[in-house]
């Protein structure tokens, strides 16, 4: 009879661990568990010091087993929980997921490479500067596997680099820091398929004044737009946009040569300028390098040449 009761209680403990946790404090289950007694007697023993009844030892042990099993399942579920923010509901779940990702990074990455991260806390020596689009689907660290300390990055609408004469912006401020302070050896401009910024650029009417911040920014790609229109007049608008997505990358590479501290390093071979194009529909990547010797840059006109083209699929 006693064994039957124990089995039933044990089953309850294992199936309702959350209840057990609140009743028996399973996170500290090897300590004496509070056991309430009347307190109106002067001889009453404190509920915090009264020993656990011997006949309940089995219940305490089973609650511990249940708790351990629950914790183990929780740990296992960390790898199977929903890791897609689009499926999370409300700020609480979103930040809960963010916390889970951070702790996963800390435990599985940071702590395992502690010496590397401690060195990074003192200085950074990236080989690359990356200029990419702000599009949420295009994360350079995810796509190309950049690790902390490997790439100095800036992201903006349509991955554009304005001419120096267009004045200061967060983009050329980042360029200056990367080239003159960090002394990166490579600058990689990454464009991508279905870019809304480039589509917006292609739709802008030249004779219409716009107060949109987006429109004002993407006009940094106007030269690429004009070249696209001239070369693809016979194509559909969608095809023109695809052409301009790549043309704007090359225009940004050319625009960088308008900064003397970039041109000097490229001319001396200390800095290379690269283009990259990520097609997330087919998951392919194109890479190429600007051929400095084949480029001409002046106020009237400019032209470019590329080399070392690669296609990754």
mmCIF file of C-alpha atoms in Angstrom:
data_model
loop_
_atom_site.group_PDB
_atom_site.id
_atom_site.type_symbol
_atom_site.label_atom_id
_atom_site.label_comp_id
_atom_site.label_asym_id
_atom_site.label_seq_id
_atom_site.Cartn_x
_atom_site.Cartn_y
_atom_site.Cartn_z
ATOM 1 C CA UNK A 1 0.000 0.000 0.000
ATOM 2 C CA UNK A 2 2.829 2.367 1.008
ATOM 3 C CA UNK A 3 4.706 1.515 -2.195
ATOM 4 C CA UNK A 4 1.583 2.182 -4.265
ATOM 5 C CA UNK A 5 1.170 5.605 -2.664
ATOM 6 C CA UNK A 6 4.854 6.360 -3.210
ATOM 7 C CA UNK A 7 4.621 5.408 -6.875
ATOM 8 C CA UNK A 8 1.650 7.688 -7.389
ATOM 9 C CA UNK A 9 3.320 10.592 -5.614
ATOM 10 C CA UNK A 10 6.558 10.005 -7.506
ATOM 11 C CA UNK A 11 4.644 10.030 -10.752
ATOM 12 C CA UNK A 12 3.031 13.295 -9.746
ATOM 13 C CA UNK A 13 6.389 14.773 -8.818
ATOM 14 C CA UNK A 14 7.879 13.887 -12.176
ATOM 15 C CA UNK A 15 4.937 15.031 -14.250
ATOM 16 C CA UNK A 16 4.359 18.304 -12.389
ATOM 17 C CA UNK A 17 7.902 19.446 -11.699
ATOM 18 C CA UNK A 18 6.939 23.115 -11.666
ATOM 19 C CA UNK A 19 4.558 22.403 -8.768
ATOM 20 C CA UNK A 20 7.216 20.343 -7.019
ATOM 21 C CA UNK A 21 9.645 23.189 -7.401
ATOM 22 C CA UNK A 22 7.328 25.563 -5.601
ATOM 23 C CA UNK A 23 6.435 23.112 -2.848
ATOM 24 C CA UNK A 24 9.717 21.376 -2.146
ATOM 25 C CA UNK A 25 12.304 23.960 -3.339
ATOM 26 C CA UNK A 26 13.974 21.428 -5.613
ATOM 27 C CA UNK A 27 16.768 23.807 -6.569
ATOM 28 C CA UNK A 28 18.126 23.333 -3.042
ATOM 29 C CA UNK A 29 16.547 19.935 -2.450
ATOM 30 C CA UNK A 30 19.433 18.435 -0.481
ATOM 31 C CA UNK A 31 18.892 20.951 2.285
ATOM 32 C CA UNK A 32 16.290 20.532 5.017
ATOM 33 C CA UNK A 33 12.968 21.559 3.524
ATOM 34 C CA UNK A 34 10.753 23.828 5.653
ATOM 35 C CA UNK A 35 8.033 21.913 7.406
ATOM 36 C CA UNK A 36 5.355 24.056 9.046
ATOM 37 C CA UNK A 37 4.347 23.550 12.674
ATOM 38 C CA UNK A 38 2.109 25.509 15.071
ATOM 39 C CA UNK A 39 3.890 28.601 16.334
ATOM 40 C CA UNK A 40 1.600 29.530 19.243
ATOM 41 C CA UNK A 41 3.557 27.307 21.635
ATOM 42 C CA UNK A 42 6.674 28.531 23.441
ATOM 43 C CA UNK A 43 8.253 25.155 22.872
ATOM 44 C CA UNK A 44 7.561 25.173 19.163
ATOM 45 C CA UNK A 45 10.528 24.383 16.985
ATOM 46 C CA UNK A 46 11.306 26.910 14.252
ATOM 47 C CA UNK A 47 9.943 25.877 10.880
ATOM 48 C CA UNK A 48 13.394 26.642 9.440
ATOM 49 C CA UNK A 49 15.201 24.246 11.777
ATOM 50 C CA UNK A 50 12.772 21.397 12.164
ATOM 51 C CA UNK A 51 14.293 18.310 10.530
ATOM 52 C CA UNK A 52 12.703 16.641 7.540
ATOM 53 C CA UNK A 53 10.564 13.666 8.624
ATOM 54 C CA UNK A 54 12.381 10.403 7.897
ATOM 55 C CA UNK A 55 9.349 8.833 6.282
ATOM 56 C CA UNK A 56 9.427 11.638 3.679
ATOM 57 C CA UNK A 57 13.042 11.052 2.607
ATOM 58 C CA UNK A 58 11.906 9.149 -0.458
ATOM 59 C CA UNK A 59 9.727 12.097 -1.495
ATOM 60 C CA UNK A 60 12.653 14.477 -1.213
ATOM 61 C CA UNK A 61 14.863 12.159 -3.285
ATOM 62 C CA UNK A 62 12.193 11.715 -5.951
ATOM 63 C CA UNK A 63 11.623 15.449 -6.130
ATOM 64 C CA UNK A 64 15.371 15.897 -6.687
ATOM 65 C CA UNK A 65 15.367 13.308 -9.471
ATOM 66 C CA UNK A 66 12.400 15.024 -11.054
ATOM 67 C CA UNK A 67 14.059 18.412 -10.754
ATOM 68 C CA UNK A 68 17.286 17.135 -12.310
ATOM 69 C CA UNK A 69 15.327 15.591 -15.147
ATOM 70 C CA UNK A 70 13.478 18.856 -15.699
ATOM 71 C CA UNK A 71 16.700 20.898 -15.738
ATOM 72 C CA UNK A 72 18.245 18.451 -18.186
ATOM 73 C CA UNK A 73 15.248 18.755 -20.473
ATOM 74 C CA UNK A 74 15.428 22.546 -20.201
ATOM 75 C CA UNK A 75 19.061 22.410 -21.272
ATOM 76 C CA UNK A 76 18.214 20.159 -24.201
ATOM 77 C CA UNK A 77 15.365 22.419 -25.251
ATOM 78 C CA UNK A 78 17.686 25.419 -25.512
ATOM 79 C CA UNK A 79 18.908 23.996 -28.794
ATOM 80 C CA UNK A 80 15.416 23.156 -30.028
ATOM 81 C CA UNK A 81 13.566 26.297 -28.929
ATOM 82 C CA UNK A 82 12.246 28.611 -31.624
ATOM 83 C CA UNK A 83 15.247 30.675 -32.762
ATOM 84 C CA UNK A 84 13.277 32.741 -35.232
ATOM 85 C CA UNK A 85 12.248 36.162 -33.973
ATOM 86 C CA UNK A 86 9.443 36.280 -36.517
ATOM 87 C CA UNK A 87 7.732 33.492 -34.554
ATOM 88 C CA UNK A 88 8.175 35.135 -31.152
ATOM 89 C CA UNK A 89 5.288 37.135 -29.752
ATOM 90 C CA UNK A 90 5.659 40.355 -27.752
ATOM 91 C CA UNK A 91 8.669 42.195 -26.383
ATOM 92 C CA UNK A 92 9.063 39.774 -23.492
ATOM 93 C CA UNK A 93 9.544 36.791 -25.787
ATOM 94 C CA UNK A 94 11.724 38.773 -28.207
ATOM 95 C CA UNK A 95 14.136 39.855 -25.499
ATOM 96 C CA UNK A 96 13.945 36.433 -23.900
ATOM 97 C CA UNK A 97 15.115 34.978 -27.197
ATOM 98 C CA UNK A 98 17.798 37.651 -27.467
ATOM 99 C CA UNK A 99 19.010 36.772 -23.972
ATOM 100 C CA UNK A 100 19.077 33.092 -24.892
ATOM 101 C CA UNK A 101 21.183 33.853 -27.961
ATOM 102 C CA UNK A 102 23.574 36.023 -25.948
ATOM 103 C CA UNK A 103 24.078 33.361 -23.291
ATOM 104 C CA UNK A 104 24.596 30.761 -26.005
ATOM 105 C CA UNK A 105 27.280 33.004 -27.551
ATOM 106 C CA UNK A 106 28.902 33.544 -24.171
ATOM 107 C CA UNK A 107 28.947 29.870 -23.184
ATOM 108 C CA UNK A 108 29.765 28.307 -26.542
ATOM 109 C CA UNK A 109 31.920 31.000 -28.146
ATOM 110 C CA UNK A 110 33.253 33.627 -25.744
ATOM 111 C CA UNK A 111 34.272 31.304 -22.908
ATOM 112 C CA UNK A 112 35.841 28.792 -25.283
ATOM 113 C CA UNK A 113 37.916 31.534 -26.940
ATOM 114 C CA UNK A 114 38.474 33.653 -23.849
ATOM 115 C CA UNK A 115 42.089 34.491 -24.648
ATOM 116 C CA UNK A 116 41.115 35.735 -28.119
ATOM 117 C CA UNK A 117 38.302 37.939 -26.808
ATOM 118 C CA UNK A 118 40.496 39.333 -24.028
ATOM 119 C CA UNK A 119 43.045 40.344 -26.667
ATOM 120 C CA UNK A 120 40.261 42.002 -28.685
ATOM 121 C CA UNK A 121 39.255 44.015 -25.616
ATOM 122 C CA UNK A 122 42.611 45.793 -25.853
ATOM 123 C CA UNK A 123 42.837 46.421 -29.612
ATOM 124 C CA UNK A 124 41.440 45.449 -33.022
ATOM 125 C CA UNK A 125 43.375 44.673 -36.178
ATOM 126 C CA UNK A 126 40.790 43.815 -38.867
ATOM 127 C CA UNK A 127 41.950 42.920 -42.358
ATOM 128 C CA UNK A 128 38.664 44.042 -43.913
ATOM 129 C CA UNK A 129 36.311 46.939 -43.946
ATOM 130 C CA UNK A 130 32.868 45.873 -45.156
ATOM 131 C CA UNK A 131 30.216 48.229 -46.504
ATOM 132 C CA UNK A 132 26.921 46.387 -46.810
ATOM 133 C CA UNK A 133 23.226 47.110 -47.127
ATOM 134 C CA UNK A 134 21.133 47.572 -43.985
ATOM 135 C CA UNK A 135 18.672 44.966 -45.295
ATOM 136 C CA UNK A 136 17.856 42.494 -42.498
ATOM 137 C CA UNK A 137 18.313 39.559 -44.892
ATOM 138 C CA UNK A 138 21.916 40.445 -45.682
ATOM 139 C CA UNK A 139 24.209 39.956 -42.686
ATOM 140 C CA UNK A 140 27.903 39.802 -43.748
ATOM 141 C CA UNK A 141 28.981 38.010 -40.571
ATOM 142 C CA UNK A 142 26.360 35.334 -41.187
ATOM 143 C CA UNK A 143 26.882 34.971 -44.928
ATOM 144 C CA UNK A 144 30.672 35.207 -45.097
ATOM 145 C CA UNK A 145 31.520 34.000 -41.608
ATOM 146 C CA UNK A 146 33.346 37.081 -40.344
ATOM 147 C CA UNK A 147 34.379 36.548 -36.734
ATOM 148 C CA UNK A 148 34.790 39.253 -34.062
ATOM 149 C CA UNK A 149 37.870 41.324 -34.875
ATOM 150 C CA UNK A 150 38.052 40.343 -38.554
ATOM 151 C CA UNK A 151 35.977 43.060 -40.239
ATOM 152 C CA UNK A 152 35.146 46.674 -39.484
ATOM 153 C CA UNK A 153 31.612 47.158 -40.802
ATOM 154 C CA UNK A 154 29.147 49.826 -41.751
ATOM 155 C CA UNK A 155 25.710 49.242 -43.239
ATOM 156 C CA UNK A 156 23.472 51.719 -44.992
ATOM 157 C CA UNK A 157 20.620 51.850 -47.477
ATOM 158 C CA UNK A 158 21.765 50.229 -50.752
ATOM 159 C CA UNK A 159 25.420 49.908 -49.613
ATOM 160 C CA UNK A 160 26.367 53.240 -51.204
ATOM 161 C CA UNK A 161 29.592 55.229 -50.875
ATOM 162 C CA UNK A 162 29.149 58.934 -51.661
ATOM 163 C CA UNK A 163 31.760 61.056 -53.434
ATOM 164 C CA UNK A 164 34.059 63.042 -51.183
ATOM 165 C CA UNK A 165 32.681 66.319 -52.570
ATOM 166 C CA UNK A 166 29.210 65.407 -51.281
ATOM 167 C CA UNK A 167 30.343 66.200 -47.760
ATOM 168 C CA UNK A 168 30.596 64.308 -44.491
ATOM 169 C CA UNK A 169 28.449 61.281 -43.704
ATOM 170 C CA UNK A 170 28.635 58.315 -41.373
ATOM 171 C CA UNK A 171 29.908 56.271 -44.325
ATOM 172 C CA UNK A 172 32.996 58.345 -45.148
ATOM 173 C CA UNK A 173 33.689 58.868 -41.434
ATOM 174 C CA UNK A 174 33.854 55.087 -41.077
ATOM 175 C CA UNK A 175 36.009 54.874 -44.215
ATOM 176 C CA UNK A 176 38.478 57.371 -42.790
ATOM 177 C CA UNK A 177 38.754 55.512 -39.484
ATOM 178 C CA UNK A 178 39.161 52.125 -41.175
ATOM 179 C CA UNK A 179 41.826 53.305 -43.646
ATOM 180 C CA UNK A 180 43.836 55.830 -41.632
ATOM 181 C CA UNK A 181 43.559 54.412 -38.094
ATOM 182 C CA UNK A 182 42.898 50.683 -38.422
ATOM 183 C CA UNK A 183 44.874 50.464 -41.684
ATOM 184 C CA UNK A 184 42.694 47.761 -43.200
ATOM 185 C CA UNK A 185 44.074 46.045 -46.275
ATOM 186 C CA UNK A 186 40.763 45.383 -48.030
ATOM 187 C CA UNK A 187 37.476 47.210 -48.493
ATOM 188 C CA UNK A 188 34.559 45.055 -49.615
ATOM 189 C CA UNK A 189 31.292 46.594 -50.816
ATOM 190 C CA UNK A 190 28.484 44.014 -50.728
ATOM 191 C CA UNK A 191 25.264 44.432 -52.699
ATOM 192 C CA UNK A 192 22.409 41.975 -52.953
ATOM 193 C CA UNK A 193 19.402 40.831 -54.952
ATOM 194 C CA UNK A 194 15.964 42.436 -54.539
ATOM 195 C CA UNK A 195 17.432 45.598 -53.022
ATOM 196 C CA UNK A 196 14.618 48.013 -52.154
ATOM 197 C CA UNK A 197 17.067 50.908 -52.009
ATOM 198 C CA UNK A 198 18.157 50.395 -55.612
ATOM 199 C CA UNK A 199 14.560 49.900 -56.710
ATOM 200 C CA UNK A 200 13.714 53.214 -55.057
ATOM 201 C CA UNK A 201 16.624 54.883 -56.864
ATOM 202 C CA UNK A 202 15.390 53.564 -60.215
ATOM 203 C CA UNK A 203 11.874 54.915 -59.560
ATOM 204 C CA UNK A 204 12.870 58.466 -58.607
ATOM 205 C CA UNK A 205 11.766 61.066 -61.131
ATOM 206 C CA UNK A 206 14.562 63.508 -61.846
ATOM 207 C CA UNK A 207 12.371 66.614 -62.025
ATOM 208 C CA UNK A 208 10.517 66.015 -58.750
ATOM 209 C CA UNK A 209 11.840 67.531 -55.520
ATOM 210 C CA UNK A 210 11.692 65.067 -52.642
ATOM 211 C CA UNK A 211 11.900 65.643 -48.910
ATOM 212 C CA UNK A 212 12.458 61.942 -48.229
ATOM 213 C CA UNK A 213 15.697 61.084 -46.434
ATOM 214 C CA UNK A 214 15.771 57.813 -48.368
ATOM 215 C CA UNK A 215 15.456 59.516 -51.748
ATOM 216 C CA UNK A 216 18.150 62.055 -50.880
ATOM 217 C CA UNK A 217 20.521 59.287 -49.795
ATOM 218 C CA UNK A 218 20.062 56.911 -52.735
ATOM 219 C CA UNK A 219 20.755 59.721 -55.219
ATOM 220 C CA UNK A 220 24.405 59.003 -54.360
ATOM 221 C CA UNK A 221 23.884 56.222 -56.889
ATOM 222 C CA UNK A 222 22.632 58.471 -59.704
ATOM 223 C CA UNK A 223 25.618 57.777 -61.978
ATOM 224 C CA UNK A 224 24.968 54.036 -61.700
ATOM 225 C CA UNK A 225 21.307 54.678 -62.512
ATOM 226 C CA UNK A 226 22.159 56.649 -65.670
ATOM 227 C CA UNK A 227 24.542 53.935 -66.838
ATOM 228 C CA UNK A 228 21.900 51.313 -66.172
ATOM 229 C CA UNK A 229 19.258 53.204 -68.159
ATOM 230 C CA UNK A 230 21.647 53.594 -71.085
ATOM 231 C CA UNK A 231 22.672 49.931 -71.132
ATOM 232 C CA UNK A 232 19.329 48.276 -70.394
ATOM 233 C CA UNK A 233 16.657 50.384 -72.060
ATOM 234 C CA UNK A 234 15.319 47.262 -73.807
ATOM 235 C CA UNK A 235 14.955 45.273 -70.561
ATOM 236 C CA UNK A 236 12.129 45.106 -68.022
ATOM 237 C CA UNK A 237 12.175 47.277 -64.934
ATOM 238 C CA UNK A 238 13.011 44.274 -62.729
ATOM 239 C CA UNK A 239 15.972 43.390 -64.948
ATOM 240 C CA UNK A 240 17.136 46.999 -64.874
ATOM 241 C CA UNK A 241 17.091 46.925 -61.094
ATOM 242 C CA UNK A 242 19.199 43.747 -61.060
ATOM 243 C CA UNK A 243 21.710 45.420 -63.372
ATOM 244 C CA UNK A 244 21.828 48.568 -61.233
ATOM 245 C CA UNK A 245 22.391 46.523 -58.054
ATOM 246 C CA UNK A 246 25.791 45.491 -59.431
ATOM 247 C CA UNK A 247 26.515 48.747 -61.264
ATOM 248 C CA UNK A 248 26.047 50.721 -58.044
ATOM 249 C CA UNK A 249 28.655 48.546 -56.327
ATOM 250 C CA UNK A 250 31.231 49.449 -58.975
ATOM 251 C CA UNK A 251 30.244 53.096 -58.753
ATOM 252 C CA UNK A 252 30.843 52.997 -54.994
ATOM 253 C CA UNK A 253 34.270 51.471 -55.586
ATOM 254 C CA UNK A 254 35.067 54.293 -58.013
ATOM 255 C CA UNK A 255 33.710 56.894 -55.608
ATOM 256 C CA UNK A 256 36.189 55.733 -52.974
ATOM 257 C CA UNK A 257 39.021 56.848 -55.238
ATOM 258 C CA UNK A 258 37.804 60.435 -54.781
ATOM 259 C CA UNK A 259 39.247 60.284 -51.249
ATOM 260 C CA UNK A 260 43.012 61.029 -51.461
ATOM 261 C CA UNK A 261 43.923 58.835 -48.470
ATOM 262 C CA UNK A 262 42.212 55.881 -50.185
ATOM 263 C CA UNK A 263 43.574 56.519 -53.673
ATOM 264 C CA UNK A 264 47.144 56.846 -52.358
ATOM 265 C CA UNK A 265 46.990 53.481 -50.585
ATOM 266 C CA UNK A 266 45.368 51.746 -53.554
ATOM 267 C CA UNK A 267 48.009 53.206 -55.900
ATOM 268 C CA UNK A 268 50.827 51.994 -53.652
ATOM 269 C CA UNK A 269 49.315 48.507 -53.324
ATOM 270 C CA UNK A 270 48.577 48.783 -49.597
ATOM 271 C CA UNK A 271 44.808 48.678 -50.078
ATOM 272 C CA UNK A 272 42.521 46.713 -52.406
ATOM 273 C CA UNK A 273 38.909 47.526 -53.268
ATOM 274 C CA UNK A 274 36.504 44.649 -53.846
ATOM 275 C CA UNK A 275 32.901 44.193 -54.885
ATOM 276 C CA UNK A 276 30.556 41.435 -53.799
ATOM 277 C CA UNK A 277 26.999 40.501 -54.778
ATOM 278 C CA UNK A 278 24.833 38.159 -52.733
ATOM 279 C CA UNK A 279 21.791 36.588 -54.360
ATOM 280 C CA UNK A 280 19.716 35.288 -51.471
ATOM 281 C CA UNK A 281 17.162 33.646 -53.761
ATOM 282 C CA UNK A 282 19.731 31.205 -55.162
ATOM 283 C CA UNK A 283 22.268 31.576 -52.324
ATOM 284 C CA UNK A 284 25.152 32.462 -54.616
ATOM 285 C CA UNK A 285 27.900 35.025 -54.205
ATOM 286 C CA UNK A 286 29.941 36.918 -56.785
ATOM 287 C CA UNK A 287 33.242 38.544 -55.891
ATOM 288 C CA UNK A 288 35.521 40.787 -57.908
ATOM 289 C CA UNK A 289 38.337 43.328 -57.423
ATOM 290 C CA UNK A 290 38.613 46.829 -58.830
ATOM 291 C CA UNK A 291 41.489 47.073 -61.325
ATOM 292 C CA UNK A 292 43.022 50.403 -60.371
ATOM 293 C CA UNK A 293 45.215 50.611 -63.462
ATOM 294 C CA UNK A 294 42.158 50.319 -65.696
ATOM 295 C CA UNK A 295 40.176 53.074 -63.968
ATOM 296 C CA UNK A 296 39.816 56.745 -64.811
ATOM 297 C CA UNK A 297 38.307 59.212 -62.380
ATOM 298 C CA UNK A 298 37.674 62.873 -63.183
ATOM 299 C CA UNK A 299 34.930 65.487 -62.961
ATOM 300 C CA UNK A 300 33.661 64.980 -66.532
ATOM 301 C CA UNK A 301 33.566 61.212 -66.721
ATOM 302 C CA UNK A 302 34.831 58.088 -65.063
ATOM 303 C CA UNK A 303 35.270 54.468 -66.014
ATOM 304 C CA UNK A 304 36.250 51.319 -64.229
ATOM 305 C CA UNK A 305 37.722 47.903 -64.870
ATOM 306 C CA UNK A 306 37.474 44.791 -62.719
ATOM 307 C CA UNK A 307 39.594 41.677 -62.276
ATOM 308 C CA UNK A 308 39.777 38.458 -60.252
ATOM 309 C CA UNK A 309 36.106 37.628 -60.695
ATOM 310 C CA UNK A 310 34.805 34.601 -58.821
ATOM 311 C CA UNK A 311 31.387 32.968 -58.558
ATOM 312 C CA UNK A 312 30.556 30.927 -55.460
ATOM 313 C CA UNK A 313 27.613 28.567 -55.563
#
